[in-house]
Each structure stands twice: as structure tokens, then as C-alpha cells.
Tab-separated table of C-alpha atoms and ligand atoms in Angstrom:
chain	number	residue	atom	x	y	z
A	1210	UNK	CA	0.756	30.164	0.354
A	1211	UNK	CA	2.349	27.366	2.167
A	1212	UNK	CA	0.980	23.843	1.154
A	1213	UNK	CA	2.192	20.578	2.824
A	1214	UNK	CA	2.478	17.340	0.868
A	1215	UNK	CA	-0.098	15.718	3.128
A	1216	UNK	CA	-2.535	16.838	5.913
A	1217	UNK	CA	-4.505	13.963	7.879
A	1218	UNK	CA	-8.155	13.941	7.288
A	1219	UNK	CA	-10.293	13.526	10.561
A	1220	UNK	CA	-14.168	13.061	10.187
A	1221	UNK	CA	-14.877	14.346	13.546
A	1222	UNK	CA	-16.049	11.246	14.969
A	1223	UNK	CA	-12.703	9.682	15.823
A	1224	UNK	CA	-12.330	11.261	19.400
A	1225	UNK	CA	-16.188	10.367	20.220
A	1226	UNK	CA	-15.470	6.723	19.411
A	1227	UNK	CA	-12.268	6.503	21.105
A	1228	UNK	CA	-14.007	7.940	24.346
A	1229	UNK	CA	-16.613	5.213	23.818
A	1230	UNK	CA	-13.842	2.388	23.463
A	1231	UNK	CA	-12.177	3.763	26.494
A	1232	UNK	CA	-15.433	3.968	28.605
A	1233	UNK	CA	-16.367	0.519	27.473
A	1234	UNK	CA	-13.606	-0.778	29.985
A	1235	UNK	CA	-12.258	-3.086	27.131
A	1236	UNK	CA	-9.583	-1.285	25.400
A	1237	UNK	CA	-7.308	-4.240	24.702
A	1238	UNK	CA	-7.402	-5.832	21.048
A	1239	UNK	CA	-10.386	-7.315	19.396
A	1240	UNK	CA	-12.935	-5.496	21.261
A	1241	UNK	CA	-16.176	-3.950	19.748
A	1242	UNK	CA	-14.805	-1.635	17.279
A	1243	UNK	CA	-12.301	-4.197	15.984
A	1244	UNK	CA	-15.188	-6.467	15.395
A	1245	UNK	CA	-17.131	-3.634	13.510
A	1246	UNK	CA	-13.858	-3.021	11.254
A	1247	UNK	CA	-13.523	-6.601	10.408
A	1248	UNK	CA	-17.086	-7.044	9.409
A	1249	UNK	CA	-17.018	-3.729	7.424
A	1250	UNK	CA	-13.978	-5.144	5.345
A	1251	UNK	CA	-15.393	-8.502	4.959
A	1252	UNK	CA	-19.002	-7.213	4.072
A	1253	UNK	CA	-17.840	-4.425	1.592
A	1254	UNK	CA	-15.114	-6.292	-0.104
A	1255	UNK	CA	-15.883	-9.784	0.126
A	1256	UNK	CA	-12.574	-10.848	1.950
A	1257	UNK	CA	-12.724	-14.231	3.571
A	1258	UNK	CA	-11.054	-12.870	6.934
A	1259	UNK	CA	-9.897	-9.347	7.544
A	1260	UNK	CA	-7.526	-8.983	10.860
A	1261	UNK	CA	-6.539	-5.624	11.727
A	1262	UNK	CA	-2.772	-5.396	12.748
A	1263	UNK	CA	-0.528	-2.468	14.272
A	1264	UNK	CA	0.678	-1.800	10.752
A	1265	UNK	CA	0.831	-3.134	7.205
A	1266	UNK	CA	4.672	-3.853	8.061
A	1267	UNK	CA	3.465	-6.163	10.678
A	1268	UNK	CA	0.658	-7.681	8.474
A	1269	UNK	CA	3.602	-8.317	5.898
A	1270	UNK	CA	5.699	-10.095	8.922
A	1271	UNK	CA	2.631	-12.377	9.512
A	1272	UNK	CA	2.180	-13.174	5.955
A	1273	UNK	CA	5.762	-14.291	5.791
A	1274	UNK	CA	5.411	-16.644	8.977
A	1275	UNK	CA	2.136	-18.062	7.741
A	1276	UNK	CA	3.813	-19.115	4.559
A	1277	UNK	CA	6.661	-20.563	6.502
A	1278	UNK	CA	9.342	-18.819	4.853
A	1279	UNK	CA	12.862	-20.375	5.519
A	1280	UNK	CA	16.368	-19.368	4.960
A	1281	UNK	CA	17.165	-19.652	1.256
A	1282	UNK	CA	13.676	-19.322	0.091
A	1283	UNK	CA	13.208	-16.802	-2.721
A	1284	UNK	CA	10.659	-14.126	-2.949
A	1285	UNK	CA	9.950	-12.146	-5.799
A	1286	UNK	CA	8.877	-8.416	-5.748
A	1287	UNK	CA	9.373	-5.126	-7.346
A	1288	UNK	CA	12.601	-3.110	-6.379
A	1289	UNK	CA	10.411	0.362	-6.546
A	1290	UNK	CA	8.413	-0.479	-3.339
A	1291	UNK	CA	8.616	0.570	0.450
A	1292	UNK	CA	11.149	-1.289	2.550
A	1293	UNK	CA	8.819	-3.404	4.423
A	1294	UNK	CA	7.658	-5.361	1.642
A	1295	UNK	CA	10.916	-6.813	1.547
A	1296	UNK	CA	11.932	-6.394	5.244
A	1297	UNK	CA	9.297	-8.785	6.233
A	1298	UNK	CA	10.637	-11.647	4.073
A	1299	UNK	CA	14.207	-11.060	5.043
A	1300	UNK	CA	13.403	-11.358	8.739
A	1301	UNK	CA	12.565	-14.973	7.958
A	1302	UNK	CA	15.937	-15.536	6.053
A	1303	UNK	CA	14.470	-15.198	2.366
A	1304	UNK	CA	16.544	-13.940	-0.503
A	1305	UNK	CA	14.652	-11.350	-2.146
A	1306	UNK	CA	14.563	-11.373	-6.122
A	1307	UNK	CA	13.819	-7.794	-7.377
A	1308	UNK	CA	12.171	-7.383	-10.604
A	1309	UNK	CA	12.013	-4.151	-12.741
A	1310	UNK	CA	8.963	-1.958	-13.307
A	1311	UNK	CA	7.080	-1.498	-16.445
A	1312	UNK	CA	8.035	1.180	-19.039
A	1313	UNK	CA	4.746	2.868	-18.519
A	1314	UNK	CA	3.941	2.273	-14.774
A	1315	UNK	CA	5.688	1.774	-11.633
A	1316	UNK	CA	4.218	-1.491	-11.123
A	1317	UNK	CA	6.460	-4.724	-11.582
A	1318	UNK	CA	6.621	-6.246	-15.012
A	1319	UNK	CA	4.809	-9.311	-14.917
A	1320	UNK	CA	6.469	-10.629	-18.237
A	1321	UNK	CA	9.791	-10.715	-16.346
A	1322	UNK	CA	8.593	-13.249	-13.584
A	1323	UNK	CA	8.842	-16.483	-15.157
A	1324	UNK	CA	12.699	-15.503	-16.094
A	1325	UNK	CA	13.492	-15.381	-12.248
A	1326	UNK	CA	11.324	-18.296	-10.931
A	1327	UNK	CA	13.532	-21.159	-9.552
A	1328	UNK	CA	13.164	-24.182	-7.454
A	1329	UNK	CA	13.614	-22.273	-4.463
A	1330	UNK	CA	11.205	-19.525	-5.302
A	1331	UNK	CA	8.238	-19.642	-2.565
A	1332	UNK	CA	6.090	-16.408	-3.159
A	1333	UNK	CA	5.468	-13.551	-5.230
A	1334	UNK	CA	4.576	-10.185	-3.887
A	1335	UNK	CA	2.984	-7.734	-6.097
A	1336	UNK	CA	2.748	-4.113	-4.987
A	1337	UNK	CA	-0.171	-2.121	-6.465
A	1338	UNK	CA	1.527	1.217	-6.683
A	1339	UNK	CA	-0.653	4.206	-6.152
A	1340	UNK	CA	-3.511	1.975	-5.801
A	1341	UNK	CA	-3.448	0.775	-9.352
A	1342	UNK	CA	-3.638	-2.923	-9.808
A	1343	UNK	CA	-0.813	-5.274	-11.073
A	1344	UNK	CA	-1.897	-7.690	-13.938
A	1345	UNK	CA	-3.641	-10.212	-11.290
A	1346	UNK	CA	-4.660	-12.562	-13.872
A	1347	UNK	CA	-1.267	-13.257	-15.047
A	1348	UNK	CA	0.290	-13.354	-11.568
A	1349	UNK	CA	-2.179	-15.733	-10.443
A	1350	UNK	CA	-1.751	-17.904	-13.463
A	1351	UNK	CA	1.887	-17.928	-13.101
A	1352	UNK	CA	1.844	-18.629	-9.512
A	1353	UNK	CA	-0.597	-21.572	-9.953
A	1354	UNK	CA	1.587	-23.066	-12.782
A	1355	UNK	CA	4.592	-22.930	-10.428
A	1356	UNK	CA	2.770	-23.720	-7.167
A	1357	UNK	CA	3.771	-20.316	-5.644
A	1358	UNK	CA	1.965	-18.246	-2.972
A	1359	UNK	CA	0.889	-14.599	-3.615
A	1360	UNK	CA	0.811	-12.003	-1.095
A	1361	UNK	CA	-0.461	-8.767	-2.474
A	1362	UNK	CA	1.073	-5.771	-0.948
A	1363	UNK	CA	-2.183	-3.492	-1.153
A	1364	UNK	CA	-1.031	-0.878	1.463
A	1365	UNK	CA	-2.161	1.817	-1.058
A	1366	UNK	CA	-4.851	0.032	-2.725
A	1367	UNK	CA	-7.932	0.373	-0.287
A	1368	UNK	CA	-11.154	0.505	-2.224
A	1369	UNK	CA	-9.662	-0.168	-5.686
A	1370	UNK	CA	-10.492	-2.902	-8.314
A	1371	UNK	CA	-9.264	-4.935	-10.913
A	1372	UNK	CA	-11.853	-6.254	-13.479
A	1373	UNK	CA	-14.447	-5.110	-11.024
A	1374	UNK	CA	-13.320	-7.231	-7.998
A	1375	UNK	CA	-11.370	-5.272	-5.005
A	1376	UNK	CA	-7.659	-5.384	-4.704
A	1377	UNK	CA	-6.561	-7.544	-1.763
A	1378	UNK	CA	-9.093	-10.317	-2.554
A	1379	UNK	CA	-6.881	-12.120	-5.441
A	1380	UNK	CA	-3.664	-13.441	-3.449
A	1381	UNK	CA	-3.515	-16.270	-0.901
A	1382	UNK	CA	-3.313	-13.212	1.422
A	1383	UNK	CA	-2.983	-9.490	1.325
A	1384	UNK	CA	-1.943	-6.403	3.502
A	1385	UNK	CA	-3.281	-2.951	3.793
A	1386	UNK	CA	-1.952	0.138	5.799
A	1387	UNK	CA	-3.804	2.778	7.619
A	1388	UNK	CA	-0.815	4.882	8.153
A	1389	UNK	CA	-1.635	8.709	8.255
A	1390	UNK	CA	-0.344	9.084	4.664
A	1391	UNK	CA	-2.883	6.834	3.246
A	1392	UNK	CA	-6.676	7.174	2.169
A	1393	UNK	CA	-7.974	5.774	5.335
A	1394	UNK	CA	-6.054	6.235	8.448
A	1395	UNK	CA	-5.689	5.613	12.206
A	1396	UNK	CA	-2.032	7.061	12.739
A	1397	UNK	CA	-0.508	3.835	12.674
A	1398	UNK	CA	-2.450	0.578	11.384
A	1399	UNK	CA	-2.836	-1.942	9.027
A	1400	UNK	CA	-4.574	-5.197	8.112
A	1401	UNK	CA	-3.840	-8.631	7.080
A	1402	UNK	CA	-6.363	-10.158	4.840
A	1403	UNK	CA	-6.802	-13.901	4.199
A	1404	UNK	CA	-8.259	-15.358	1.200
A	1405	UNK	CA	-7.158	-18.858	1.225
A	1406	UNK	CA	-9.129	-20.582	4.084
A	1407	UNK	CA	-6.399	-22.775	4.905
A	1408	UNK	CA	-4.447	-19.995	6.755
A	1409	UNK	CA	-7.162	-18.366	8.888
A	1410	UNK	CA	-6.825	-20.521	11.996
A	1411	UNK	CA	-3.072	-20.069	12.142
A	1412	UNK	CA	-3.288	-16.496	11.194
A	1413	UNK	CA	-5.315	-15.804	14.486
A	1414	UNK	CA	-2.718	-17.775	16.578
A	1415	UNK	CA	0.245	-15.907	14.983
A	1416	UNK	CA	-1.452	-12.685	15.651
A	1417	UNK	CA	-2.194	-13.540	19.608
A	1418	UNK	CA	1.438	-14.335	20.429
A	1419	UNK	CA	1.168	-17.754	19.264
A	1420	UNK	CA	-1.595	-18.738	21.369
A	1421	UNK	CA	-5.258	-19.888	20.703
A	1422	UNK	CA	-6.773	-17.107	22.687
A	1423	UNK	CA	-9.320	-16.191	19.884
A	1424	UNK	CA	-10.748	-19.475	19.831
A	1425	UNK	CA	-11.065	-19.539	23.855
A	1426	UNK	CA	-12.897	-16.299	23.496
A	1427	UNK	CA	-15.156	-17.691	21.191
A	1428	UNK	CA	-15.819	-20.883	23.382
A	1429	UNK	CA	-14.409	-23.057	20.915
A	1430	UNK	CA	-11.918	-24.518	23.491
A	1431	UNK	CA	-11.977	-24.717	27.235
A	1432	UNK	CA	-8.564	-23.357	27.850
A	1433	UNK	CA	-5.787	-21.778	25.737
A	1434	UNK	CA	-2.040	-22.434	25.463
A	1435	UNK	CA	1.001	-21.673	23.328
A	1436	UNK	CA	0.303	-23.393	19.964
A	1437	UNK	CA	3.181	-21.709	17.636
A	1438	UNK	CA	5.346	-18.836	17.115
A	1439	UNK	CA	3.829	-15.645	16.800
A	1440	UNK	CA	3.834	-12.107	18.302
A	1441	UNK	CA	1.830	-9.416	19.303
A	1442	UNK	CA	0.246	-8.113	16.162
A	1443	UNK	CA	-3.156	-6.846	17.119
A	1444	UNK	CA	-3.966	-3.462	17.767
A	1445	UNK	CA	-5.716	-1.670	20.788
A	1446	UNK	CA	-9.645	-1.050	20.303
A	1447	UNK	CA	-8.784	2.450	20.764
A	1448	UNK	CA	-6.933	2.488	17.283
A	1449	UNK	CA	-9.778	0.459	15.772
A	1450	UNK	CA	-12.362	3.033	17.151
A	1451	UNK	CA	-10.321	5.747	15.132
A	1452	UNK	CA	-10.343	3.696	12.253
A	1453	UNK	CA	-14.188	2.897	12.190
A	1454	UNK	CA	-14.815	6.505	12.196
A	1455	UNK	CA	-13.040	6.885	9.000
A	1456	UNK	CA	-14.579	3.944	7.346
A	1457	UNK	CA	-18.126	5.277	7.934
A	1458	UNK	CA	-16.937	8.255	5.652
A	1459	UNK	CA	-15.070	6.216	2.957
A	1460	UNK	CA	-17.522	7.285	0.245
A	1461	UNK	CA	-16.918	10.899	1.047
A	1462	UNK	CA	-13.239	10.372	1.387
A	1463	UNK	CA	-12.908	8.618	-1.943
A	1464	UNK	CA	-14.891	10.847	-3.994
A	1465	UNK	CA	-13.187	13.932	-2.605
A	1466	UNK	CA	-9.707	12.386	-3.383
A	1467	UNK	CA	-10.890	11.512	-6.888
A	1468	UNK	CA	-12.180	15.131	-7.735
A	1469	UNK	CA	-8.722	16.297	-6.863
A	1470	UNK	CA	-6.747	13.608	-9.053
A	1471	UNK	CA	-9.175	14.169	-11.912
A	1472	UNK	CA	-8.554	17.983	-11.585
A	1473	UNK	CA	-4.672	17.454	-11.763
A	1474	UNK	CA	-4.900	15.102	-14.577
A	1475	UNK	CA	-7.001	17.229	-16.860
A	1476	UNK	CA	-5.185	20.447	-16.213
A	1477	UNK	CA	-1.929	19.065	-16.667
A	1478	UNK	CA	-2.822	16.848	-19.524
A	1479	UNK	CA	-1.595	19.424	-22.167
A	1480	UNK	CA	2.156	19.151	-20.520
A	1481	UNK	CA	1.907	15.598	-21.402
A	1482	UNK	CA	0.541	16.088	-25.099
A	1483	UNK	CA	3.585	18.583	-25.405
A	1484	UNK	CA	6.063	15.718	-24.428
A	1485	UNK	CA	7.085	17.645	-21.307
A	1486	UNK	CA	5.889	15.152	-18.506
A	1487	UNK	CA	4.302	11.737	-18.131
A	1488	UNK	CA	1.203	11.446	-16.296
A	1489	UNK	CA	-0.116	8.493	-14.346
A	1490	UNK	CA	-1.590	5.589	-16.695
A	1491	UNK	CA	-4.240	3.784	-15.362
A	1492	UNK	CA	-3.569	0.147	-16.472
A	1493	UNK	CA	-6.254	-1.836	-18.471
A	1494	UNK	CA	-9.128	-3.177	-16.130
A	1495	UNK	CA	-8.234	-1.047	-13.111
A	1496	UNK	CA	-10.125	1.405	-11.085
A	1497	UNK	CA	-8.582	4.541	-9.822
A	1498	UNK	CA	-8.726	4.857	-5.931
A	1499	UNK	CA	-6.765	8.141	-6.052
A	1500	UNK	CA	-4.121	7.348	-3.643
A	1501	UNK	CA	-1.421	9.447	-4.998
A	1502	UNK	CA	-1.081	11.600	-8.086
A	1503	UNK	CA	2.526	11.621	-9.614
A	1504	UNK	CA	4.299	12.793	-12.596
A	1505	UNK	CA	7.381	11.430	-14.390
A	1506	UNK	CA	9.904	14.093	-15.580
A	1507	UNK	CA	12.575	13.878	-17.770
A	1508	UNK	CA	15.636	13.275	-15.656
A	1509	UNK	CA	16.814	13.646	-11.985
A	1510	UNK	CA	18.382	17.013	-12.547
A	1511	UNK	CA	14.930	18.321	-13.976
A	1512	UNK	CA	12.790	16.588	-11.171
A	1513	UNK	CA	15.151	18.039	-8.538
A	1514	UNK	CA	14.922	21.598	-10.200
A	1515	UNK	CA	11.143	21.223	-10.141
A	1516	UNK	CA	11.004	20.183	-6.403
A	1517	UNK	CA	12.978	23.410	-5.504
A	1518	UNK	CA	11.012	25.636	-7.652
A	1519	UNK	CA	7.715	24.377	-6.116
A	1520	UNK	CA	9.443	24.637	-2.555
A	1521	UNK	CA	10.477	28.206	-3.264
A	1522	UNK	CA	6.881	28.962	-4.052
A	1523	UNK	CA	5.588	27.197	-0.768
A	1524	UNK	CA	4.236	23.942	-2.239
A	1525	UNK	CA	5.907	20.665	-1.199
A	1526	UNK	CA	5.776	18.036	-3.423
A	1527	UNK	CA	8.009	14.897	-3.011
A	1528	UNK	CA	9.921	12.265	-4.716
A	1529	UNK	CA	9.339	8.612	-3.507
A	1530	UNK	CA	11.049	5.089	-3.344
A	1531	UNK	CA	14.896	4.774	-3.521
A	1532	UNK	CA	14.789	1.348	-5.280
A	1533	UNK	CA	15.834	-1.264	-2.937
A	1534	UNK	CA	18.094	-3.165	-5.165
A	1535	UNK	CA	20.186	0.024	-4.666
A	1536	UNK	CA	19.725	0.353	-1.043
A	1537	UNK	CA	22.764	0.312	1.384
A	1538	UNK	CA	21.429	-2.999	2.969
A	1539	UNK	CA	20.652	-4.931	-0.112
A	1540	UNK	CA	22.833	-3.667	-2.917
A	1541	UNK	CA	25.479	-6.526	-2.628
A	1542	UNK	CA	22.935	-9.206	-1.932
A	1543	UNK	CA	21.094	-8.054	-5.220
A	1544	UNK	CA	24.023	-8.543	-7.519
A	1545	UNK	CA	24.484	-6.887	-10.883
A	1546	UNK	CA	21.088	-7.612	-12.409
A	1547	UNK	CA	19.931	-4.209	-13.999
A	1548	UNK	CA	16.763	-2.670	-13.339
A	1549	UNK	CA	16.721	0.361	-15.562
A	1550	UNK	CA	12.793	1.342	-15.195
A	1551	UNK	CA	12.912	0.992	-11.516
A	1552	UNK	CA	16.034	3.398	-11.538
A	1553	UNK	CA	14.331	5.683	-13.791
A	1554	UNK	CA	11.335	6.164	-11.088
A	1555	UNK	CA	13.521	6.729	-8.324
A	1556	UNK	CA	15.148	9.546	-10.346
A	1557	UNK	CA	12.312	11.172	-12.096
A	1558	UNK	CA	8.980	10.405	-10.104
A	1559	UNK	CA	7.301	13.306	-8.258
A	1560	UNK	CA	4.192	13.174	-5.979
A	1561	UNK	CA	1.949	16.272	-5.795
A	1562	UNK	CA	-0.006	17.117	-2.548
A	1563	UNK	CA	-3.225	15.250	-2.594
A	1564	UNK	CA	-5.332	15.314	0.762
A	1565	UNK	CA	-9.144	15.705	1.785
A	1566	UNK	CA	-8.935	19.348	2.906
A	1567	UNK	CA	-6.921	20.695	-0.141
A	1568	UNK	CA	-8.819	23.726	-1.259
A	1569	UNK	CA	-9.925	24.648	-4.683
A	1570	UNK	CA	-7.553	27.682	-4.946
A	1571	UNK	CA	-4.630	25.650	-3.545
A	1572	UNK	CA	-4.955	23.245	-6.501
A	1573	UNK	CA	-5.116	25.859	-8.880
A	1574	UNK	CA	-1.922	27.393	-7.193
A	1575	UNK	CA	0.122	24.196	-7.668
A	1576	UNK	CA	-1.184	23.595	-11.028
A	1577	UNK	CA	-0.198	27.379	-12.364
A	1578	UNK	CA	3.350	27.050	-10.437
A	1579	UNK	CA	3.894	23.571	-12.223
A	1580	UNK	CA	2.800	24.948	-15.802
A	1581	UNK	CA	5.191	28.159	-15.131
A	1582	UNK	CA	7.994	25.521	-14.613
A	1583	UNK	CA	7.651	23.679	-17.736
A	1584	UNK	CA	6.938	26.707	-19.624
A	1585	UNK	CA	9.948	28.699	-18.920
B	2783	PLP	C1	2.811	2.488	3.266
B	2783	PLP	C2	3.270	1.231	2.854
B	2783	PLP	C3	3.730	0.092	3.740
B	2783	PLP	C4	3.939	0.072	5.251
B	2783	PLP	O1	2.797	0.526	5.884
B	2783	PLP	P1	2.837	0.582	7.321
B	2783	PLP	O2	1.303	0.449	7.873
B	2783	PLP	O3	3.449	2.078	7.540
B	2783	PLP	O4	3.693	-0.322	7.901
B	2783	PLP	C5	4.021	-0.976	3.051
B	2783	PLP	N1	4.039	-1.096	1.616
B	2783	PLP	C6	3.683	-0.149	0.939
B	2783	PLP	C7	3.643	-0.254	-0.546
B	2783	PLP	C8	3.160	1.071	1.397
B	2783	PLP	O5	2.968	2.110	0.752
């Protein structure tokens, strides 16, 4: 058996909608399918404003511009995250203050936040790892107390909730990814969500090369011009057509992923009960969007040993982030503050294959090879 880590799921409508977009003769950004996607997100999740972007990375870069991040500003985020979370702010001159993960979850430990807030702190960027929510009540109350902005990196968190409210709707703004490894995909794509109305008008301008073309097309102004800095952050309507085909099937995609996630959890639980591994712990008040299924092993040797055992058997689990405070680019900028939990997740976390078309017998096979490894 040969089981990859991920296989992109296609609903079958993608090419049909792409053809329609192409034949509509309006294939640049903000066409019909882009509008349908924006409406879908605003209606389903109650986001004030949804703006498709060419990636979550781009959405994060837009957020950094919108917050007027300047040289010397400090931005707080977990070290255990993807490079774009930090890079977007570094591009504007920010210093990144990395904080540690929790002992029982890769999400950042909000109890450490107030220790690192200074007069230069401008924003907090929580990352909802594996689509499981950070403690947003605590983060928003600390942010309000210190007058800070919050940008949720919700790249993995589509269709997940905290206290019954969708992730991405708590921060001043939030960012999502539709990269082919995420739950809902379009190859490369993303979205910036604006919850604080003050940012909407400028977000549209930054996304349209610094011009007020969006207002012009709505007939709100009679000519458009260069208003601000910006770039070309909007995707072609061909990409949005792909994405819309996926959104129509979101219920089916989510319920299939949850079935696979729950099967892994229940069949591997006895290994956790015997103290052999640690399974994902859903934080209080969170729903699970089954973005990824991870296990924490004892140490880096055992983790690497497990990965090669599985690969010898044709299964391709993978590790995840190399903590950013240890990265070649940021190590000396970070300084000597220790982040032991983040280091531990770097060394011991593995992700199992989880994708829509994963078959029952393949899941059984992965589970039995995993149990064999820990039993021997
Ligand atoms: C996937 C991911 C990103 C980047 O998304 P792109 O759409 O590939 O730019 C950023 N942050 C996190 C936490 C991610 O998982």
C-alpha cells in the first residue's frame, strides 16, 4: 500500500465553473465568482468584510500594511507557526516577539502575553493551530487593555468555532488559506477578513494596487487614482470559480474529514491511555474542524524512528514546523529567551494522512502500522 500525506479533493464542479468564468470574458479579479465567494463567507460566518487574496501570506501582508506597522514596532506571535505569520510583519520592519506554546497544545500560551508587552507592542497574532481555537476571550481582553490590534492567523481554521462563534470573527482582522493542503482549496489562494469597519475602505485600496478602483466600479466616485501604498493582492476570477465549487460542498468535506479524525482518535486512544503517545487535546469551548490529526511522541529519536517505520510501510506521515525562533533567519534576532514547549513540538509532533478520499482500509492500515510500532 502507498498512502501519501495529502491528496487534493475535487468536487467535480471546478472545471465547469472555471470554464464559465473564462467564457464570461471577465476573468480578472472581483468578477462574478469572487462576489459569490465573498457573499458565502459573509453570510455563513458573519464576517463584516471578506476579501479574496492570492494567498494567506498576501492577506497577512495586507494586515501588516493596514495596521501601519513601522520599523521598531513589536508584534507578538507563537514561534510554532508557518513562516508567513512572521514574515509579513518583518517586511514592514517589525520585530517579532515569539512566545511559547502551551504544555498540552501547540497554540500559544496566553498566560505569557503580558510578560512581553512593551510600549512598542503593536499587535498580537494568534495562530489557531490545527483549526483549534486560541483562548480568544483572554487575548481580546489583554489586547483591549493595552490598546493592541489582533490579527487571527486562521489559515487552518475554516469552519471552526470558539464558544459557538466562527474563528476569524474575533480579531480586528483575520486571514485564511485555500492552499491545496487546507480543508477548502483552490491551489493557491487566501482571504483577508475585516471585522473592524474602520479598516474596510483602506483594505480595498491596498488590495487594488493602492487605487480606489473598487469604489469606482461601484459608482461611488467618478474617477479612480493612486490613493495609498498597495499591491496586486486580488486573485483572478478563474481561481474564485475553483474555490466556489469547493464552498458549495463544504458540509460534505467537513463531515468526511471529521469521520476520519474521530476514527484515528478513538482507535489510537488506548496508546495514549498507556502513556505511549499524546493525542490532540481540543481546548475548552472549541469545535474541531478536522484540519489535521497530530500525535506527540516521546522524543525526536522516537519520532524519526516512527516516520521511517511508516515510510517503510508505504505511509507518509510528516512532522510540522521548525520553530521560527530557531530559524537561520531569526535565531540571532530572537535572542536567548527559551521556548521549550515550542521546541518540543518541533521535535516530537507528527501528522497523519488526512484527506477526503482516504479509504476505510487505508485508515485501518495506518492505525495498525502505528499500533505495531508502539507495541514492539
Ligand atoms: C498554510 C498557512 C499559511 C500560509 O498560507 P498560504 O495560503 O500558503 O500563503 C499561513 N499560516 C498558517 C498557520 C498556515 O497553516
